[in-house]
Coordinates of C-alpha atoms in Angstrom, one line a residue:
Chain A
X13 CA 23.0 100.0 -53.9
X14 CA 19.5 98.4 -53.9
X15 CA 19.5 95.4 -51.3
X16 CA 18.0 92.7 -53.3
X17 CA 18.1 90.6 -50.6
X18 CA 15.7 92.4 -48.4
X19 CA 13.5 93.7 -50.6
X20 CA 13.0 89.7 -51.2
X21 CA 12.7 89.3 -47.6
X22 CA 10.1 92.1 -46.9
X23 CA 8.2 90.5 -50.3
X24 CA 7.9 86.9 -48.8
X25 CA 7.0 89.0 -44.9
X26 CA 3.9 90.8 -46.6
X27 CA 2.9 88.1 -48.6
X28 CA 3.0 86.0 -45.6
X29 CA 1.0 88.3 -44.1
X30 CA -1.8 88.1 -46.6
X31 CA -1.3 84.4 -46.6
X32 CA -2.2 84.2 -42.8
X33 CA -5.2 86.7 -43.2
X34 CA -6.4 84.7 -46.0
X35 CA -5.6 80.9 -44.5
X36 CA -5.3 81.5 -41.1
X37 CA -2.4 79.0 -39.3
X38 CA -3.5 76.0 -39.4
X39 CA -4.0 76.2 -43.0
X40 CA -1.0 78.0 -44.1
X41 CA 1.9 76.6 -46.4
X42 CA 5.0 77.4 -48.5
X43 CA 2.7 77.0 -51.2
X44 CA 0.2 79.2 -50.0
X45 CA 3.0 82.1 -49.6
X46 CA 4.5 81.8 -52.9
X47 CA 1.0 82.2 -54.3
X48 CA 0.8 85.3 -52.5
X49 CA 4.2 86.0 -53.2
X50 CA 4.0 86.0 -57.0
X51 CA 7.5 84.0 -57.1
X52 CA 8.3 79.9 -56.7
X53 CA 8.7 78.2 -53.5
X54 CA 12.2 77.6 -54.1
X55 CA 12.6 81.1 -54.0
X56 CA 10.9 80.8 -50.6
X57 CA 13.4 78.0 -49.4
X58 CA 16.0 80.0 -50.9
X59 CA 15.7 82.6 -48.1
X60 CA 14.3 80.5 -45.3
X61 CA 14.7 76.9 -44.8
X62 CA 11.2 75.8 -44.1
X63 CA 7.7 76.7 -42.9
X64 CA 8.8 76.9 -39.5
X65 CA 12.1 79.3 -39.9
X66 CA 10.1 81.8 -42.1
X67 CA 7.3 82.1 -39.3
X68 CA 9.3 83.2 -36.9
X69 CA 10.9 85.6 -39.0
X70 CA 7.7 86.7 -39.9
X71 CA 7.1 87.4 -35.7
X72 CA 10.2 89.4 -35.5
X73 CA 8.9 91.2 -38.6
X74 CA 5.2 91.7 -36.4
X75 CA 7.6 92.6 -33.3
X76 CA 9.4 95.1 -35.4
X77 CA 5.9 96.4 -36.5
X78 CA 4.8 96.7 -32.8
X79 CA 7.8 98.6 -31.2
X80 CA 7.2 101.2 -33.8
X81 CA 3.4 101.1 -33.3
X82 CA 3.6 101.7 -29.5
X83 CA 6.4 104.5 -29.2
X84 CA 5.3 106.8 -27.4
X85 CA 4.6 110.1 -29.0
X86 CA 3.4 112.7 -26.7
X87 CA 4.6 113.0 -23.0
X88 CA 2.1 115.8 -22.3
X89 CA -0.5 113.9 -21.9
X90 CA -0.5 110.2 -20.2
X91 CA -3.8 110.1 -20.4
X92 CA -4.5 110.4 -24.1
X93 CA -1.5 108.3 -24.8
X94 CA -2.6 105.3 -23.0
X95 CA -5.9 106.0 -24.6
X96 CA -4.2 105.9 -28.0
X97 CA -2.3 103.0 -27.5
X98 CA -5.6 101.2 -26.8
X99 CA -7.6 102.6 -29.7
X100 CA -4.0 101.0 -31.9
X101 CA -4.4 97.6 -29.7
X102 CA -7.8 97.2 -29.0
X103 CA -10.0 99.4 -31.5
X104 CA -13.9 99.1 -30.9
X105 CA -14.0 98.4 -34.6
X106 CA -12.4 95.9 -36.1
X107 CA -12.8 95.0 -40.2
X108 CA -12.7 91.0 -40.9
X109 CA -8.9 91.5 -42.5
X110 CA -8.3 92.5 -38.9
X111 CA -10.0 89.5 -37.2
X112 CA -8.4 87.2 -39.7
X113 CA -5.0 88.6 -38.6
X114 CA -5.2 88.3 -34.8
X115 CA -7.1 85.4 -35.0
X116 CA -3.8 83.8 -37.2
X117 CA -1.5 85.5 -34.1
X118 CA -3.2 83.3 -31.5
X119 CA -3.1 80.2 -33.6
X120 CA 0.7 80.7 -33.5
X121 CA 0.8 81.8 -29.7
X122 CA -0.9 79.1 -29.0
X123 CA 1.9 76.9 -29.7
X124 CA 4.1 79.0 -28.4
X125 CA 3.6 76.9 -24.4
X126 CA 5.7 73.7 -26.9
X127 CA 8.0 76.0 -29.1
X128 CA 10.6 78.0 -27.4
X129 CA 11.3 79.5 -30.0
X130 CA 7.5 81.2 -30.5
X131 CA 7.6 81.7 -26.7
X132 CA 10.5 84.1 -26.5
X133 CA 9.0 86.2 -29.4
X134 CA 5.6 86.6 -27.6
X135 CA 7.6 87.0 -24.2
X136 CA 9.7 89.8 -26.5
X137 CA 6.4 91.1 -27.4
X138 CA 4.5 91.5 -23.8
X139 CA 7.6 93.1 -22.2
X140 CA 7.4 95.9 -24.9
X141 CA 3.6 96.2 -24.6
X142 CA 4.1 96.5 -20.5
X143 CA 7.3 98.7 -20.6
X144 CA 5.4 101.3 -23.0
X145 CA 2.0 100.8 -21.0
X146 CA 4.2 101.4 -17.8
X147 CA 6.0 104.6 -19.6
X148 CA 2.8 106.0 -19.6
X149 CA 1.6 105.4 -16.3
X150 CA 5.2 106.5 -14.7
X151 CA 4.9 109.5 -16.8
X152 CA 1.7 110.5 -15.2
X153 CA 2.3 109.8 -11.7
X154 CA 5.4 111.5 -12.2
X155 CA 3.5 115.0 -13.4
X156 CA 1.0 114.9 -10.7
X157 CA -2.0 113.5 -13.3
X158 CA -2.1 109.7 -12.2
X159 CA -2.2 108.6 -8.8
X160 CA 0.6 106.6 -7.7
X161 CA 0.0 103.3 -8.2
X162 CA 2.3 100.4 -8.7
X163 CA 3.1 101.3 -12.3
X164 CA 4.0 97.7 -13.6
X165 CA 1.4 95.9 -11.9
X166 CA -1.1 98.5 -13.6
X167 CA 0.7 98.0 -17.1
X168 CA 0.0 94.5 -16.3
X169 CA -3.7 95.2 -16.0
X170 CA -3.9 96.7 -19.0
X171 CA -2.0 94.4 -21.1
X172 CA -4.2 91.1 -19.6
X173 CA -7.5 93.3 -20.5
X174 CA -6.1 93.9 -24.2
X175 CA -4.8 90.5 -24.6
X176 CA -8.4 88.7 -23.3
X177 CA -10.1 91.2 -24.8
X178 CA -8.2 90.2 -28.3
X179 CA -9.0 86.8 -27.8
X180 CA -12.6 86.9 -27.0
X181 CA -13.6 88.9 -29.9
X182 CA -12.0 86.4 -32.2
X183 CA -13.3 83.7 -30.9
X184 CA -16.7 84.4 -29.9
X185 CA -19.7 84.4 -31.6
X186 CA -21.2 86.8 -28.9
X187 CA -21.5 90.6 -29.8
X188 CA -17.8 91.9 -29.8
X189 CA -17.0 92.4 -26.2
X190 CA -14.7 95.3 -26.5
X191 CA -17.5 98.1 -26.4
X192 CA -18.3 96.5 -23.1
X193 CA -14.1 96.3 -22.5
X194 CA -13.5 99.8 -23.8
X195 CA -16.4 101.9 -21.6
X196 CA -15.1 100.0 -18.3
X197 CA -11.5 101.2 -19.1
X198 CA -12.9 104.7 -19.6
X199 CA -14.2 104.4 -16.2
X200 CA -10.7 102.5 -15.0
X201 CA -8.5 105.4 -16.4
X202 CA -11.1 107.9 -14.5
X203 CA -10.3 106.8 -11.5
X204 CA -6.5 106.5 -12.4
X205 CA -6.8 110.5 -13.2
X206 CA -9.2 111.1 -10.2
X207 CA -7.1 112.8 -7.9
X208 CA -4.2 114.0 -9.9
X209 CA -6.8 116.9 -11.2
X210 CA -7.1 118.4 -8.2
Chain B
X15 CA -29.5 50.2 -12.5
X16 CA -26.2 51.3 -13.6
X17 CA -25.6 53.6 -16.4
X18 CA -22.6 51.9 -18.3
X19 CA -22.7 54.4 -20.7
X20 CA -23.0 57.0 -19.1
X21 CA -19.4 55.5 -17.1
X22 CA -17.8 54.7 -20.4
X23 CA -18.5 58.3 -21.3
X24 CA -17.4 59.5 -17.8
X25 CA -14.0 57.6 -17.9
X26 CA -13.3 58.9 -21.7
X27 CA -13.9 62.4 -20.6
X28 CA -11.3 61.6 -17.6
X29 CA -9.1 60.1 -20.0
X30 CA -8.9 62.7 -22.3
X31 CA -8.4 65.7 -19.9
X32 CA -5.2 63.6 -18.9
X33 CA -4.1 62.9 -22.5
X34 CA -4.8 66.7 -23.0
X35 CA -2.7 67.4 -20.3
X36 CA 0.3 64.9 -21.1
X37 CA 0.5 65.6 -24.7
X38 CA -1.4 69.3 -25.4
X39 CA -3.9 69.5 -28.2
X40 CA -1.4 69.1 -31.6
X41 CA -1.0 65.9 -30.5
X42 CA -3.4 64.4 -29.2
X43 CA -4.7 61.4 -30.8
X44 CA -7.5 58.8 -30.3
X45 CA -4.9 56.3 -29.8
X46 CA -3.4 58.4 -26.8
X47 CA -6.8 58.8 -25.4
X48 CA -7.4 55.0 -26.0
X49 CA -3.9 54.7 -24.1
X50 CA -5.4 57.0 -21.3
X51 CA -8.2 55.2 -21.2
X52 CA -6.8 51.7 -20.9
X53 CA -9.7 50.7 -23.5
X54 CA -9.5 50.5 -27.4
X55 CA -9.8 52.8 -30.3
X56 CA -12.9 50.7 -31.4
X57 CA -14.5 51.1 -27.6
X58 CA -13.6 55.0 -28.4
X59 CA -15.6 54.8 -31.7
X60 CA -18.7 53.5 -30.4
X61 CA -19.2 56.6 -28.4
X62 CA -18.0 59.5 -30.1
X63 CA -17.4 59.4 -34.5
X64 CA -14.3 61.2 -34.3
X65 CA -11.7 63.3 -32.1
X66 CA -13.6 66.6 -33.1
X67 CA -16.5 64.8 -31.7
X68 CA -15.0 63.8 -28.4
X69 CA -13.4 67.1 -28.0
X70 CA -16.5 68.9 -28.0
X71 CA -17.9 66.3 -26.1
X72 CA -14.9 67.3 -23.4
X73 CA -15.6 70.8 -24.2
X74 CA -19.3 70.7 -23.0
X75 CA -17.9 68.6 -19.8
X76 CA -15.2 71.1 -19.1
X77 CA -18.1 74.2 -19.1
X78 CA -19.8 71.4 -16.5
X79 CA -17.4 71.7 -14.2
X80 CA -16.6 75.3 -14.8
X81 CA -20.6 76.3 -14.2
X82 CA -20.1 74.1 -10.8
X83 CA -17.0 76.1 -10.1
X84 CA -18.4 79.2 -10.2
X85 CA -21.3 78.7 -8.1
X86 CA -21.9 81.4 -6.5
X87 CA -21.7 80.1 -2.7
X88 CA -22.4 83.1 -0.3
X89 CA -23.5 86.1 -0.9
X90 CA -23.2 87.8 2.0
X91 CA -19.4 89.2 1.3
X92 CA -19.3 89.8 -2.7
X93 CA -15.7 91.7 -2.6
X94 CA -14.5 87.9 -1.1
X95 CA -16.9 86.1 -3.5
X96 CA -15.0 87.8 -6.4
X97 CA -11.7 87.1 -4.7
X98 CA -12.6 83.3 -4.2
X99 CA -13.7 83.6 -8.6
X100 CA -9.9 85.2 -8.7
X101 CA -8.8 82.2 -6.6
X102 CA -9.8 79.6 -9.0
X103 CA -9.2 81.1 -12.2
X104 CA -6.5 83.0 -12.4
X105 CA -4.4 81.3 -9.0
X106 CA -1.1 83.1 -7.9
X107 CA 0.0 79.5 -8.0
X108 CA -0.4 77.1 -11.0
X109 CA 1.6 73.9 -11.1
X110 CA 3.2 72.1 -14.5
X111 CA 0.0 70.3 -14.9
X112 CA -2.4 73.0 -14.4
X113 CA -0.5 75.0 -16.9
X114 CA -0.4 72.1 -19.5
X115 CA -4.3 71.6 -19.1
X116 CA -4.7 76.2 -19.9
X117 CA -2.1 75.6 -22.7
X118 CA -4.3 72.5 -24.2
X119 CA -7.6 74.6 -23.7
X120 CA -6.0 77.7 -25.6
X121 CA -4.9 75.6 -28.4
X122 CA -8.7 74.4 -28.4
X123 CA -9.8 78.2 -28.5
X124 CA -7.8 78.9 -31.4
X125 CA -9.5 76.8 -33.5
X126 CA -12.8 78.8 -32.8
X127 CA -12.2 81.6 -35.4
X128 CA -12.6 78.6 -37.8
X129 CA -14.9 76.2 -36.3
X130 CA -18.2 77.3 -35.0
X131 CA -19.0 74.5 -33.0
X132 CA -15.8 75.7 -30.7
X133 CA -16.7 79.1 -31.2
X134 CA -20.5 78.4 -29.9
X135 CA -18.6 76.3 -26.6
X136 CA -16.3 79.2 -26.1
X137 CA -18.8 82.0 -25.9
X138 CA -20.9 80.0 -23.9
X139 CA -18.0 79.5 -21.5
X140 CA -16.9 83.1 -21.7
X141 CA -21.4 83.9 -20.8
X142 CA -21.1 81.7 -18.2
X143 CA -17.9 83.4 -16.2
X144 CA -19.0 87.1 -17.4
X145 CA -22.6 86.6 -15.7
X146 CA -21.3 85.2 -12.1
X147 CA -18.6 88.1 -12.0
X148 CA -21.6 90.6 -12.9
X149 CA -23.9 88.5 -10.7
X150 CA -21.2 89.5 -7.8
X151 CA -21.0 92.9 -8.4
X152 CA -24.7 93.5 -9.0
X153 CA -25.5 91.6 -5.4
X154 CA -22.2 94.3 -3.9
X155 CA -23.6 97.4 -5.6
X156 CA -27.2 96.4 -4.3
X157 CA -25.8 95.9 -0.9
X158 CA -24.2 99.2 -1.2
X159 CA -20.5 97.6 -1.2
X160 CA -19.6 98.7 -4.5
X161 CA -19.7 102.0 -6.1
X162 CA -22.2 102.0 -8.9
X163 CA -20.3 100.9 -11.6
X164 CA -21.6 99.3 -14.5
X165 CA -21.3 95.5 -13.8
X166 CA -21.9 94.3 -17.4
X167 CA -19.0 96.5 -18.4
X168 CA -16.8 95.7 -15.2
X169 CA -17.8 91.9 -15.5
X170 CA -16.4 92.3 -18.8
X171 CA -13.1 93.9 -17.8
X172 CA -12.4 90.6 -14.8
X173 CA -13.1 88.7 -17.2
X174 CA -10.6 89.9 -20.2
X175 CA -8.0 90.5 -17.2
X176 CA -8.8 86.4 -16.5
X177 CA -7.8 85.2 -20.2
X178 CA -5.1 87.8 -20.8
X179 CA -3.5 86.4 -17.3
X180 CA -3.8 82.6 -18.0
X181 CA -2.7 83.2 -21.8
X182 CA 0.4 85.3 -20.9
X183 CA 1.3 82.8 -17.9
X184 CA 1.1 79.5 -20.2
X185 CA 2.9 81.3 -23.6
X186 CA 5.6 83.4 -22.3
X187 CA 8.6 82.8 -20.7
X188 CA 8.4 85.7 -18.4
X189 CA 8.5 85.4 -14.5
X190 CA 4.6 84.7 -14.3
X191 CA 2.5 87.5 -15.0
X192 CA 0.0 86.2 -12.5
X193 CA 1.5 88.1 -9.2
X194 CA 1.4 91.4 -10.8
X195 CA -1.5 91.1 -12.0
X196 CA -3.3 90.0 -8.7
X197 CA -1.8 92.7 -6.7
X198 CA -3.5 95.1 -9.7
X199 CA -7.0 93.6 -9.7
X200 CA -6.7 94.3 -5.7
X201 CA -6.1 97.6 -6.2
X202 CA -8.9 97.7 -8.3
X203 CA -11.3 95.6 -6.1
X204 CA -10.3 98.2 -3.1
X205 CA -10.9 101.2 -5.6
X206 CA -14.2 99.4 -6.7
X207 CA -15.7 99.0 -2.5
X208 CA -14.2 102.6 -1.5
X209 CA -17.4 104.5 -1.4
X210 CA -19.4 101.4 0.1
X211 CA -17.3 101.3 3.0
X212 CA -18.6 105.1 4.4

């Protein structure tokens, strides 16, 4: 039996996505989505009672996205996995449709220090960037290839670099930082490595 | 002779920072900053022709204060000099109101994808920080402290760690982020004087 429901839902969660590439926050509306939607915005209220409700279903829709994005898919090597991760998180190229999307995410984070309910989704979101980031590193202490540092406070490291790293490149009109971000890592994760080789 | 303007100015900037502070950027009004201020909107008007005005008016003051903050002061001991930059950015300890002036000052940056007069404050901010860290670990590496990394690149990494720090702290609900992440970067500091030391 098709679910007509969710089909509906996952609609209104792509065209929301488009909508907040296209407007960024700030600019975003019901209208706005429907437009993207191809269907009426009382179909929108039908499923979500306002702006507000459908935003942070649309976060648990991005979380949902994440979790999938980070699992980890090769314990053989912790190395190239964190380096994988960071290629997904923080790519040294990033097209303007990708800009436009995590410059719309900090928009919404950015409330999140008055909305609660904004702040538990990005709190939701930061544990399951640190727990996979720490995975990795307890994975490669654990086989020799890491040496053994404190794996969450490393998994924190990384996720403040990615995170500021994020931020300055969308908002910025410098060169994009992340070469710069990127080539320290490298060196970073060398060091990390340096004496489980031997 | 006195510079009343220059006051007026002064006190609106004052004013402003504690209106940011109280209320965060969403809602912050010239009537507030009035309030603040114990002056009128009209007073307001005659020095700055809108709030986007004044705000990059308190954005240029805020980089002041920031440029005076990260003075370099000795350069005899860089690995403390960098600690003492840690200190005042990113402080194990932030209090409500130090955490409601970073929230107000995020919700500024996320304007900047949009508006380029907060973009050009932002990178000049971001310049600003990334040169003193690299100044400190150019004057460590000359001084044979440091192992020879590349400071642009390491400057770069602080100062990504910084921002991803103070916005984690500020929009999660997380124990603070901030003691992990120091006891990280002094792992990394330590890992950055090792061959120095010999």
């Amino acid at each position: 039996m098709p679910d007509a429901d969710g089909d509906a839902r996952a609609a209104i969660m792509a065209a929301t996505d488009r909508a907040l590439r296209e407007h960024g926050y700030a600019d975003l509306s019901i209208s706005r989505i429907a437009d993207e939607s191809g269907t009426s915005k009382s179909a929108l209220y039908y499923h979500y009672e306002d702006k507000d409700e459908l935003l942070v279903a649309f976060l648990d829709h991005t979380i949902e996205r994440f979790s999938a994005d980070v699992e980890i898919e090769s314990w053989d090597d912790p190395e190239a996995g964190l380096r994988s991760l960071l290629d997904r998180l923080l790519p040294t190229d990033l097209d303007a449709d990708g800009r436009a999307f995590q410059a719309a995410l900090f928009e919404l984070r950015a409330q999140a220090p008055h909305e609660a309910v904004y702040r538990e989704r990005f709190t939701r979101t930061d544990r399951l960037l640190r727990e996979a980031i720490a995975a990795h590193l307890e994975a490669g202490i654990e086989r020799g290839r890491f040496r053994p540092v404190d794996p969450e406070a490393t998994a924190q490291l990384f996720l403040s670099v990615i995170y500021g790293g994020m931020l300055e490149r969308v908002t910025t009109a410098d060169d994009d930082p992340v070469a710069d971000l990127r080539r320290a890592l490298d060196a970073y994760l060398a060091f990390l490595a340096a004496e489980g080789d031997g």
